Coordinates of C-alpha atoms in Angstrom, one line a residue:
X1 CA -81.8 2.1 -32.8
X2 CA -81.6 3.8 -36.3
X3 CA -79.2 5.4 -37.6
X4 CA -79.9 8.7 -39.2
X5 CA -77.1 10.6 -41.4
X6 CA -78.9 14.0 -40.5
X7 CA -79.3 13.3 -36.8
X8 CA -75.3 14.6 -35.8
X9 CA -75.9 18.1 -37.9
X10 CA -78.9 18.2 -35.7
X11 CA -76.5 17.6 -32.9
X12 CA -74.2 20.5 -33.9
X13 CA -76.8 22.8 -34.7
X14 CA -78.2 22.4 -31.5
X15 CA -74.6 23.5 -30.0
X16 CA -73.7 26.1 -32.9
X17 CA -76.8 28.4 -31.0
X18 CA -75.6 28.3 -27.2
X19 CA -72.2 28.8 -28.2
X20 CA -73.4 31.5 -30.8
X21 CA -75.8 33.1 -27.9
X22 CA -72.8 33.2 -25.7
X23 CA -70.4 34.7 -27.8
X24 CA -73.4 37.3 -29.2
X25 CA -73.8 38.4 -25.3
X26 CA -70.1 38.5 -24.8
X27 CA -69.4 41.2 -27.7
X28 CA -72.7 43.3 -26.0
X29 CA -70.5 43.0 -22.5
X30 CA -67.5 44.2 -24.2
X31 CA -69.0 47.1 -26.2
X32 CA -71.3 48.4 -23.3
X33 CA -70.0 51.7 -24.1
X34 CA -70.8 52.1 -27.6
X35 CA -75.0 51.7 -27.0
X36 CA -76.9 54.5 -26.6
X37 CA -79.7 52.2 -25.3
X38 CA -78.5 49.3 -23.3
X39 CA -81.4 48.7 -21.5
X40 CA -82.9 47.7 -25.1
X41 CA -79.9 45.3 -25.8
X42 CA -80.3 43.9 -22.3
X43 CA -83.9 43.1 -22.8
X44 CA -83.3 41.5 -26.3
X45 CA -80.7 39.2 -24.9
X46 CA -83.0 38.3 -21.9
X47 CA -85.7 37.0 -24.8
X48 CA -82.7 35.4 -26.7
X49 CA -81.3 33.3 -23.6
X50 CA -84.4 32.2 -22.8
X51 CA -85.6 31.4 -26.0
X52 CA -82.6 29.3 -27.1
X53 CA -82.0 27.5 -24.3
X54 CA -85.6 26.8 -23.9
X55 CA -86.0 25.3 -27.6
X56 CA -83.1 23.1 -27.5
X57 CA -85.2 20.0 -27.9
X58 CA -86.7 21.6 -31.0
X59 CA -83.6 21.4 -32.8
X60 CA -83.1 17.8 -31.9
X61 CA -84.7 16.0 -34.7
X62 CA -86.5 17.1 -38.2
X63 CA -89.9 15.7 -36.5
X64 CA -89.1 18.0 -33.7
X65 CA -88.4 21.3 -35.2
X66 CA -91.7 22.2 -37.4
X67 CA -92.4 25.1 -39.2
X68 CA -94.4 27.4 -36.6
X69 CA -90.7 27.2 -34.5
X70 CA -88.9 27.9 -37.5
X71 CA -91.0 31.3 -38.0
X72 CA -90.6 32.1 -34.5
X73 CA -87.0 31.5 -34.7
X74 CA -86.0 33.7 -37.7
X75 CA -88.3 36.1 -36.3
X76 CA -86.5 36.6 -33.3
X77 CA -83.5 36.7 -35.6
X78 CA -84.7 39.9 -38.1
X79 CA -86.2 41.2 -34.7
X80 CA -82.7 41.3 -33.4
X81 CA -81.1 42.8 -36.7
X82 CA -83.6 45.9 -36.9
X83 CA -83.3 46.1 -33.1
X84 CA -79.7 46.8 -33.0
X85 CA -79.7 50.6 -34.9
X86 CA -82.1 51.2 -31.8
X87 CA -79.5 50.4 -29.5
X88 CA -76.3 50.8 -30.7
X89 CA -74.9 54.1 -31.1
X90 CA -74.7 55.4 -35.0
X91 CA -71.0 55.7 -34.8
X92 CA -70.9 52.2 -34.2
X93 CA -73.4 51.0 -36.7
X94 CA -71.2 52.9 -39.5
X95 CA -68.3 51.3 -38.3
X96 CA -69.8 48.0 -38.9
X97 CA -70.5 46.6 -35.6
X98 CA -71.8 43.7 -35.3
X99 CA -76.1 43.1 -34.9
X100 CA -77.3 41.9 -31.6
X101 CA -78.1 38.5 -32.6
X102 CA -74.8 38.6 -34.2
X103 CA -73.5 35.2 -36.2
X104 CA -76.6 33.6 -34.0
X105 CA -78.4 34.6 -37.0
X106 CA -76.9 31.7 -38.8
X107 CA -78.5 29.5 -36.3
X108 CA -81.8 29.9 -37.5
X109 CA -80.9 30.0 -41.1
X110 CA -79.0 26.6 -40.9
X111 CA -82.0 25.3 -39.4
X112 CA -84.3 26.0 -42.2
X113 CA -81.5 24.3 -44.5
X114 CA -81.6 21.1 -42.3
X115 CA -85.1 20.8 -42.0
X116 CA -86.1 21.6 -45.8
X117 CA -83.1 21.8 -47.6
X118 CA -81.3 24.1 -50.0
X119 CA -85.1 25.4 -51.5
X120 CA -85.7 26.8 -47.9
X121 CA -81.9 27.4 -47.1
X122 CA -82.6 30.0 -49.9
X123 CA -85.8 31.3 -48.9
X124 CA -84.7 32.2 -45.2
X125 CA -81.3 33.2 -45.6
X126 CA -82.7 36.0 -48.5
X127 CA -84.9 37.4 -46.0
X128 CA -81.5 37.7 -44.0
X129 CA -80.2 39.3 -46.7
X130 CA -82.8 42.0 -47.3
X131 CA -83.0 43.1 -43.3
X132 CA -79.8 43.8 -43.1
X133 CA -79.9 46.2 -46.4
X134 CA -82.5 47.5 -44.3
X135 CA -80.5 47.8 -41.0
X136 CA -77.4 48.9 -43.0
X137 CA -79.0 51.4 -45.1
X138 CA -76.7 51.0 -47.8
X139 CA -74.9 48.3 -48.6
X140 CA -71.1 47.5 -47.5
X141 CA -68.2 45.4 -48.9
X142 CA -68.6 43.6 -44.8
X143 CA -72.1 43.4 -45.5
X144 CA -72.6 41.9 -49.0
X145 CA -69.8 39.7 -47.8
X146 CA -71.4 38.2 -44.6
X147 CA -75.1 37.8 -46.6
X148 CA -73.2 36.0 -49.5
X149 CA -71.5 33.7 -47.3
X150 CA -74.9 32.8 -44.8
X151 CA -76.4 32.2 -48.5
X152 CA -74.2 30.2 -49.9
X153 CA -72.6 28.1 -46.9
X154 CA -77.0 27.2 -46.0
X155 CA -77.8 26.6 -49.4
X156 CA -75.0 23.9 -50.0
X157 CA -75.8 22.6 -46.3
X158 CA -79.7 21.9 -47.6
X159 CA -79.0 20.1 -50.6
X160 CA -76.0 17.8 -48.9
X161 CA -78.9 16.9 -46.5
X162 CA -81.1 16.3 -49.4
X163 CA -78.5 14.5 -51.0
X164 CA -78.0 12.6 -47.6
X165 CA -81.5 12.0 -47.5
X166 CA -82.0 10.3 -51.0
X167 CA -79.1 8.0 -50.1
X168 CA -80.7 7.1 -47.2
X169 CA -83.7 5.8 -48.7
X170 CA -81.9 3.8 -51.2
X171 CA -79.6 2.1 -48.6
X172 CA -82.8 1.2 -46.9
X173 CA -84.5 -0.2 -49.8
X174 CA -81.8 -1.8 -51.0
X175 CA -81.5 -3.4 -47.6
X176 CA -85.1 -4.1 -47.7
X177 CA -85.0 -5.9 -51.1
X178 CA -81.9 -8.4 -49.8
X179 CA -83.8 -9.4 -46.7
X180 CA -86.7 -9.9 -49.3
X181 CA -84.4 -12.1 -51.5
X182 CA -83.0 -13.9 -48.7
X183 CA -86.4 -15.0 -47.5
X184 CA -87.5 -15.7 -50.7
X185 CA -84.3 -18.3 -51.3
X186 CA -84.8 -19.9 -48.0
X187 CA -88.9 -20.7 -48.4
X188 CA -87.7 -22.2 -52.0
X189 CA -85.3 -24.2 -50.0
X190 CA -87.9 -25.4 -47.7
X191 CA -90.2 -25.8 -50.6
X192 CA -87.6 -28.0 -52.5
X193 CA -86.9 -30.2 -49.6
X194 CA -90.7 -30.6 -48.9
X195 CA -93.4 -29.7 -50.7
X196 CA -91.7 -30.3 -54.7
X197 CA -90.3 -33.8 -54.0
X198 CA -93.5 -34.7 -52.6
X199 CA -95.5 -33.8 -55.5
X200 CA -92.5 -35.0 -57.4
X201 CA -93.7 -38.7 -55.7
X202 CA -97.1 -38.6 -56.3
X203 CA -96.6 -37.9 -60.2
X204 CA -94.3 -41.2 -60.3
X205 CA -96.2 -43.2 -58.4
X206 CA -99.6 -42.4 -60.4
X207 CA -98.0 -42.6 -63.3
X208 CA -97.1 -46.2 -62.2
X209 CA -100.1 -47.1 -60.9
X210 CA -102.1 -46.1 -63.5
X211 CA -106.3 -45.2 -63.7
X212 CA -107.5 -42.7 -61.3
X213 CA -103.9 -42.9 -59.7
X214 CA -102.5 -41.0 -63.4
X215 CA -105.2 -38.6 -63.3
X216 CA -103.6 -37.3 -59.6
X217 CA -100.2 -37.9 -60.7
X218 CA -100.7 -35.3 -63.7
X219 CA -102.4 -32.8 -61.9
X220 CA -99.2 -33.6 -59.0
X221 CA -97.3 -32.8 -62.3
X222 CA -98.8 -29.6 -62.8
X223 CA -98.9 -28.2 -59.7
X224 CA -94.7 -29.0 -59.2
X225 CA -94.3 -27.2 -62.6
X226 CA -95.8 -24.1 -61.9
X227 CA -94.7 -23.8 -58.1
X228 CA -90.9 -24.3 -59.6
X229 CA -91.6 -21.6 -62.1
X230 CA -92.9 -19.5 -59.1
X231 CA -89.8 -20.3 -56.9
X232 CA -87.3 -19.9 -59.8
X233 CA -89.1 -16.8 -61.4
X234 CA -88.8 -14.7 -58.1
X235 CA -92.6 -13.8 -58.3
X236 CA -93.0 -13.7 -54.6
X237 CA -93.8 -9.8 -54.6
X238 CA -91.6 -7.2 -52.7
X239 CA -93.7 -5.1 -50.3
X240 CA -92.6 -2.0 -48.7
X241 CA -91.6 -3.1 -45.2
X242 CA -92.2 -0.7 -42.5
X243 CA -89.4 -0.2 -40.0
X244 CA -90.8 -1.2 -37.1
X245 CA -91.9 -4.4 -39.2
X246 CA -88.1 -4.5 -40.3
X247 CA -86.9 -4.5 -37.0
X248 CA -89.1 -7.1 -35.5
X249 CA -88.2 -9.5 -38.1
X250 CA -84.5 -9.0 -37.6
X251 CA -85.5 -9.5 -33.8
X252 CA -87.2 -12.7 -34.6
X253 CA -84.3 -13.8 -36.4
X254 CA -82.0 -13.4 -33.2
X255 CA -84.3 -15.4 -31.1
X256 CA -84.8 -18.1 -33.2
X257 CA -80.9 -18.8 -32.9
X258 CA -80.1 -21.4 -29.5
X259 CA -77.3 -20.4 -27.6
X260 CA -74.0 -22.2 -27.5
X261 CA -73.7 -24.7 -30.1
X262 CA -74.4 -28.4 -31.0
X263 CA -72.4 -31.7 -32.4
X264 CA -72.9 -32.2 -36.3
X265 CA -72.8 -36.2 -36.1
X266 CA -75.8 -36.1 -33.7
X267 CA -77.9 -34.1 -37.0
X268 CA -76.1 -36.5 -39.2
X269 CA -76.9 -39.3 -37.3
X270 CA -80.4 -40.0 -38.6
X271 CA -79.3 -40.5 -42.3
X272 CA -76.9 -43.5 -41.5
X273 CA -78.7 -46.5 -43.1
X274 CA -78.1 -49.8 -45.2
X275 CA -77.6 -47.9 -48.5
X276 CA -75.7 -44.6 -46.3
X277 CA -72.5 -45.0 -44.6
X278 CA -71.2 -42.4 -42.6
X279 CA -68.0 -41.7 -41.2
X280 CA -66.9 -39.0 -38.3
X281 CA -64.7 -38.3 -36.2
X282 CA -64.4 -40.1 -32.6
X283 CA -64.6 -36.7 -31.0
X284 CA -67.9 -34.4 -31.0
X285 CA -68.2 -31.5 -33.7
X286 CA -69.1 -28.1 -32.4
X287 CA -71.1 -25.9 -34.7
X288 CA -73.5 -23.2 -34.3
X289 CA -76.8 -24.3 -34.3
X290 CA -77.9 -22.8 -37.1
X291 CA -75.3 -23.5 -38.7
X292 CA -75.3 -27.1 -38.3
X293 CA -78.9 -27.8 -39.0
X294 CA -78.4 -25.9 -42.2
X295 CA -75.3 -28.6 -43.4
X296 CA -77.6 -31.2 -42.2
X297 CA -80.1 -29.8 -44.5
X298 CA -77.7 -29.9 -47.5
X299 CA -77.0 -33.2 -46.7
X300 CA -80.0 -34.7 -46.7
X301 CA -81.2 -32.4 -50.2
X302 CA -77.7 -34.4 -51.7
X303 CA -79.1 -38.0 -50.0
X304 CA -82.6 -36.9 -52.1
X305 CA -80.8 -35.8 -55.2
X306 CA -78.9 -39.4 -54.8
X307 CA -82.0 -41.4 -54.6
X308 CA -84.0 -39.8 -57.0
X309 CA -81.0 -40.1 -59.9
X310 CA -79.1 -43.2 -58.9
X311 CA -81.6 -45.2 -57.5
X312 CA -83.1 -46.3 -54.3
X313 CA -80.4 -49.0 -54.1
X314 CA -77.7 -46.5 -55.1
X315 CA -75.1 -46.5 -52.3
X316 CA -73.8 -43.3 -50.4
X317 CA -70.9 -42.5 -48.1
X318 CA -70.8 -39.1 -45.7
X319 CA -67.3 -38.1 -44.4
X320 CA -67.2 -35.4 -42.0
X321 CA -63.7 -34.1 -41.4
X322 CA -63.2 -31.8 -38.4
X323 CA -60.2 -29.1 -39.2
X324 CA -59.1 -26.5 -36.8
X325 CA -61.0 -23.7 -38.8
X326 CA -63.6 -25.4 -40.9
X327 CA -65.8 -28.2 -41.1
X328 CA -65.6 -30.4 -44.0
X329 CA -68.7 -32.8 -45.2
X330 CA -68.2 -34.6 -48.0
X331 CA -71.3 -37.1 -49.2
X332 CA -70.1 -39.2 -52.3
X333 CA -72.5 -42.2 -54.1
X334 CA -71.9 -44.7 -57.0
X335 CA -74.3 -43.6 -58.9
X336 CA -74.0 -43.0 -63.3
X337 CA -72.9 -39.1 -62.0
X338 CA -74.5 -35.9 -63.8
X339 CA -73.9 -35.8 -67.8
X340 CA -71.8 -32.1 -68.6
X341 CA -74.0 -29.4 -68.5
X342 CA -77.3 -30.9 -66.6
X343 CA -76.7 -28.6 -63.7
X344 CA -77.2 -25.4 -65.6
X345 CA -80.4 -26.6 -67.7
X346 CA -81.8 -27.9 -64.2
X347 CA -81.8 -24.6 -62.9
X348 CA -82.9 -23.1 -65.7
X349 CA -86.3 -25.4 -65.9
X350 CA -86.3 -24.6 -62.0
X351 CA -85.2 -27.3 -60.1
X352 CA -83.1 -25.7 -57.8
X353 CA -82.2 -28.7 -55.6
X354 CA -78.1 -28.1 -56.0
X355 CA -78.3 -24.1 -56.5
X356 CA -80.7 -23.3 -53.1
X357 CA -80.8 -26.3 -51.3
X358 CA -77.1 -27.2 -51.0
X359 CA -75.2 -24.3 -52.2
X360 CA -78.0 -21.4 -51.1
X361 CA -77.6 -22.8 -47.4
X362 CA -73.4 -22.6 -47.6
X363 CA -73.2 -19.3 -49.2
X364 CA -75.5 -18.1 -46.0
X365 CA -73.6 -19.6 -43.4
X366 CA -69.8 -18.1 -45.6
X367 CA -69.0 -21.2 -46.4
X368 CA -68.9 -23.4 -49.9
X369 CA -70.3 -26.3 -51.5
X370 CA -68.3 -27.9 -55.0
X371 CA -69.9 -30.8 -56.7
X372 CA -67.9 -32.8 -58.5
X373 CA -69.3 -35.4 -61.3
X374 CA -67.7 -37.8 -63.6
X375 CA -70.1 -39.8 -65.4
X376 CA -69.9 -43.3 -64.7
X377 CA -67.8 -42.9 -62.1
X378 CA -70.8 -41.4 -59.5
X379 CA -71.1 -37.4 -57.6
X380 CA -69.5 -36.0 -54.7
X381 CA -70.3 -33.0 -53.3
X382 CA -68.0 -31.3 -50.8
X383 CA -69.6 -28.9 -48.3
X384 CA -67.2 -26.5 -46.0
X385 CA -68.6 -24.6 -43.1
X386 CA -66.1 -22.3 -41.0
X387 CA -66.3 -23.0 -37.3
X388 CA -67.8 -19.3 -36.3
X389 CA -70.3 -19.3 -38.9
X390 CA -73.1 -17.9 -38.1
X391 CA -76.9 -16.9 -40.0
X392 CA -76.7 -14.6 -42.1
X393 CA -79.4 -12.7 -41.0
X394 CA -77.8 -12.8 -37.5
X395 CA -74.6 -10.9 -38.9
X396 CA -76.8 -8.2 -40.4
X397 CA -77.8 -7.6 -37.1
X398 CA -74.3 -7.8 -35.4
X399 CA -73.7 -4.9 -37.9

């Protein structure tokens, strides 16, 4: 359901006019003396129960309330103002009774500020203004003082709506662009873990092979190049979701999450080999789905990254440590390890192996990935998941 920051003054707007009708007929009840024509008051209030109760669901949303009710409503209003010298008795108008309509009057006012803001806060609470000159003849301290308060209390209501409004739209595109980003990082994971080292392969092996074989290994070349310089760059363009889009995709999220959750060595299981040892613990390892096939993920891009800078015959050990809070994997090899610096200018010529792959997939699920490198002495890379981890984009929707 979304949340709108206008929706509760819609809410109390909607009670501000029965309680004001209610209180406007009350102070007719008490002062049935002091009207020369009753029967007109009576009348008037008949038209003003009636029309407030029935219009309720007009002032329940800004779609709702449109401008043809608005009229009608401060119509009624200024109707009720002039009205009142007819009825009332000219002792009490020169006392400086109160209209018929009363502070209901401010109903319809505060309306016009909700729906348009201050521009048309102005606009109907002047017209206010100027009827009851008119009604008043002449104008009093009470009565420059009630106008100049209506005025003033509408205008600033409109423009905190505005205002309310504008930071609205922000929140939601800025909502918009991180579900955009976060998207964007987990195709380049997919990309990395698939579609680069693949093209990655087929440029070494032409290259090896030589003839016809090199032609397709460039052209392999070129196309990894420019798809890492798309996934890098952040080209992917932005588009402005619609909400009902938004929604669905949040939606799909949820669903695509199993219920309960499933052992980490059983995901692990598959990388065990005669060049990979792993060791776990004798007990299973409960994590989240998502969250575990996300560290088997980063497991397997630190197995690729092993292979394709130590060597095929490089040699690689997975621990997975089970703690009461967190799950630990650490995968270690004995390979030449990563010279001071290469990280950074990796990422910068877009290989994004470490930064998406292994550390994007941690950050998502809270956790952390360090990677420690000695040269000569071979990597390890320690990846910790907390136990209730869960997607990201599931938490987004939690909240």
């Amino acid at each position: 359901m979304r949340m709108s920051v206008e929706q509760p003054l819609w809410r109390a707007l909607a009670g501000y006019r029965v309680l004001t009708m209610l209180y406007a007929v009350g102070l007719f009840a008490s002062a049935y003396d002091e009207f020369t024509r009753p029967w007109v008051a009576i009348a008037y209030y008949g038209v003003l129960c009636g029309w407030t109760m029935a219009t309720l669901p007009k002032v329940a949303s800004a779609a709702s309330c449109t401008k043809r009710f608005l009229t009608a409503d401060l119509t009624i209003a200024l109707a009720g103002i002039l009205l009142t010298r007819l009825a009332a008795s000219a002792e009490r108008i020169d006392a400086g009774g109160p209209t018929l309509p009363s502070i209901w009057t401010a109903g319809a006012v505060l309306a016009f500020a909700i729906k348009g803001g201050w521009r048309w806060a102005a606009f109907a609470s002047t017209l206010v203004a100027a009827v009851n000159l008119v009604y008043r003849g002449a104008p009093t301290r009470d009565t420059v003082h009630n106008v100049i308060l209506v005025w003033v209390a509408s205008i600033a209501i409109g423009y905190v709506v505005e205002v309310a409004r504008a930071s609205e739209r922000t929140l939601a595109r800025a909502l918009e662009i991180e579900a955009a980003t976060r998207e964007r990082e987990r195709l380049a994971r997919d990309i990395h873990d698939s579609v680069l080292q693949v093209l990655a392969m087929v440029k070494r092996r032409g290259a090896a092979l030589g003839g016809e074989a090199a032609e397709l290994g460039r052209l392999a070349g070129e196309q990894e190049v420019a798809l890492r310089t798309l996934v890098s760059g952040g080209l992917v363009p932005l588009s402005r979701l619609s909400e009902d889009a938004a929604e669905g995709a949040v939606v799909g999220a949820v669903q695509e999450d199993e219920p309960g959750s499933v052992d980490l060595r059983a995901l692990l299981a598959p990388y065990a080999g005669a060049t990979v040892n792993l060791a776990e613990p004798g007990a299973p390892v409960p994590l989240a789905p998502v969250a575990a096939r996300e560290v088997a993920a980063a497991v397997g891009a630190a197995l690729d990254n092993v292979r394709r800078h130590a060597g095929e015959h490089a040699r690689a050990w997975i621990l997975v440590e089970d703690e009461p809070d967190e799950v630990i994997v650490t995968v270690r090899d004995d390979g030449p390890g990563i010279p001071e610096g290469r990280l950074a200018q990796a990422e910068g010529e877009g290989r994004l192996g470490v930064a998406l792959s292994i550390r994007g997939r941690l950050r998502e699920l809270g956790g952390s990935a360090e990677l420690i490198s000695v040269p000569g002495q071979g990597t390890e890379v320690e990846l910790k998941v907390p136990k209730d981890s869960t997607d990201v984009r599931g938490k987004a929707e939690q909240r």
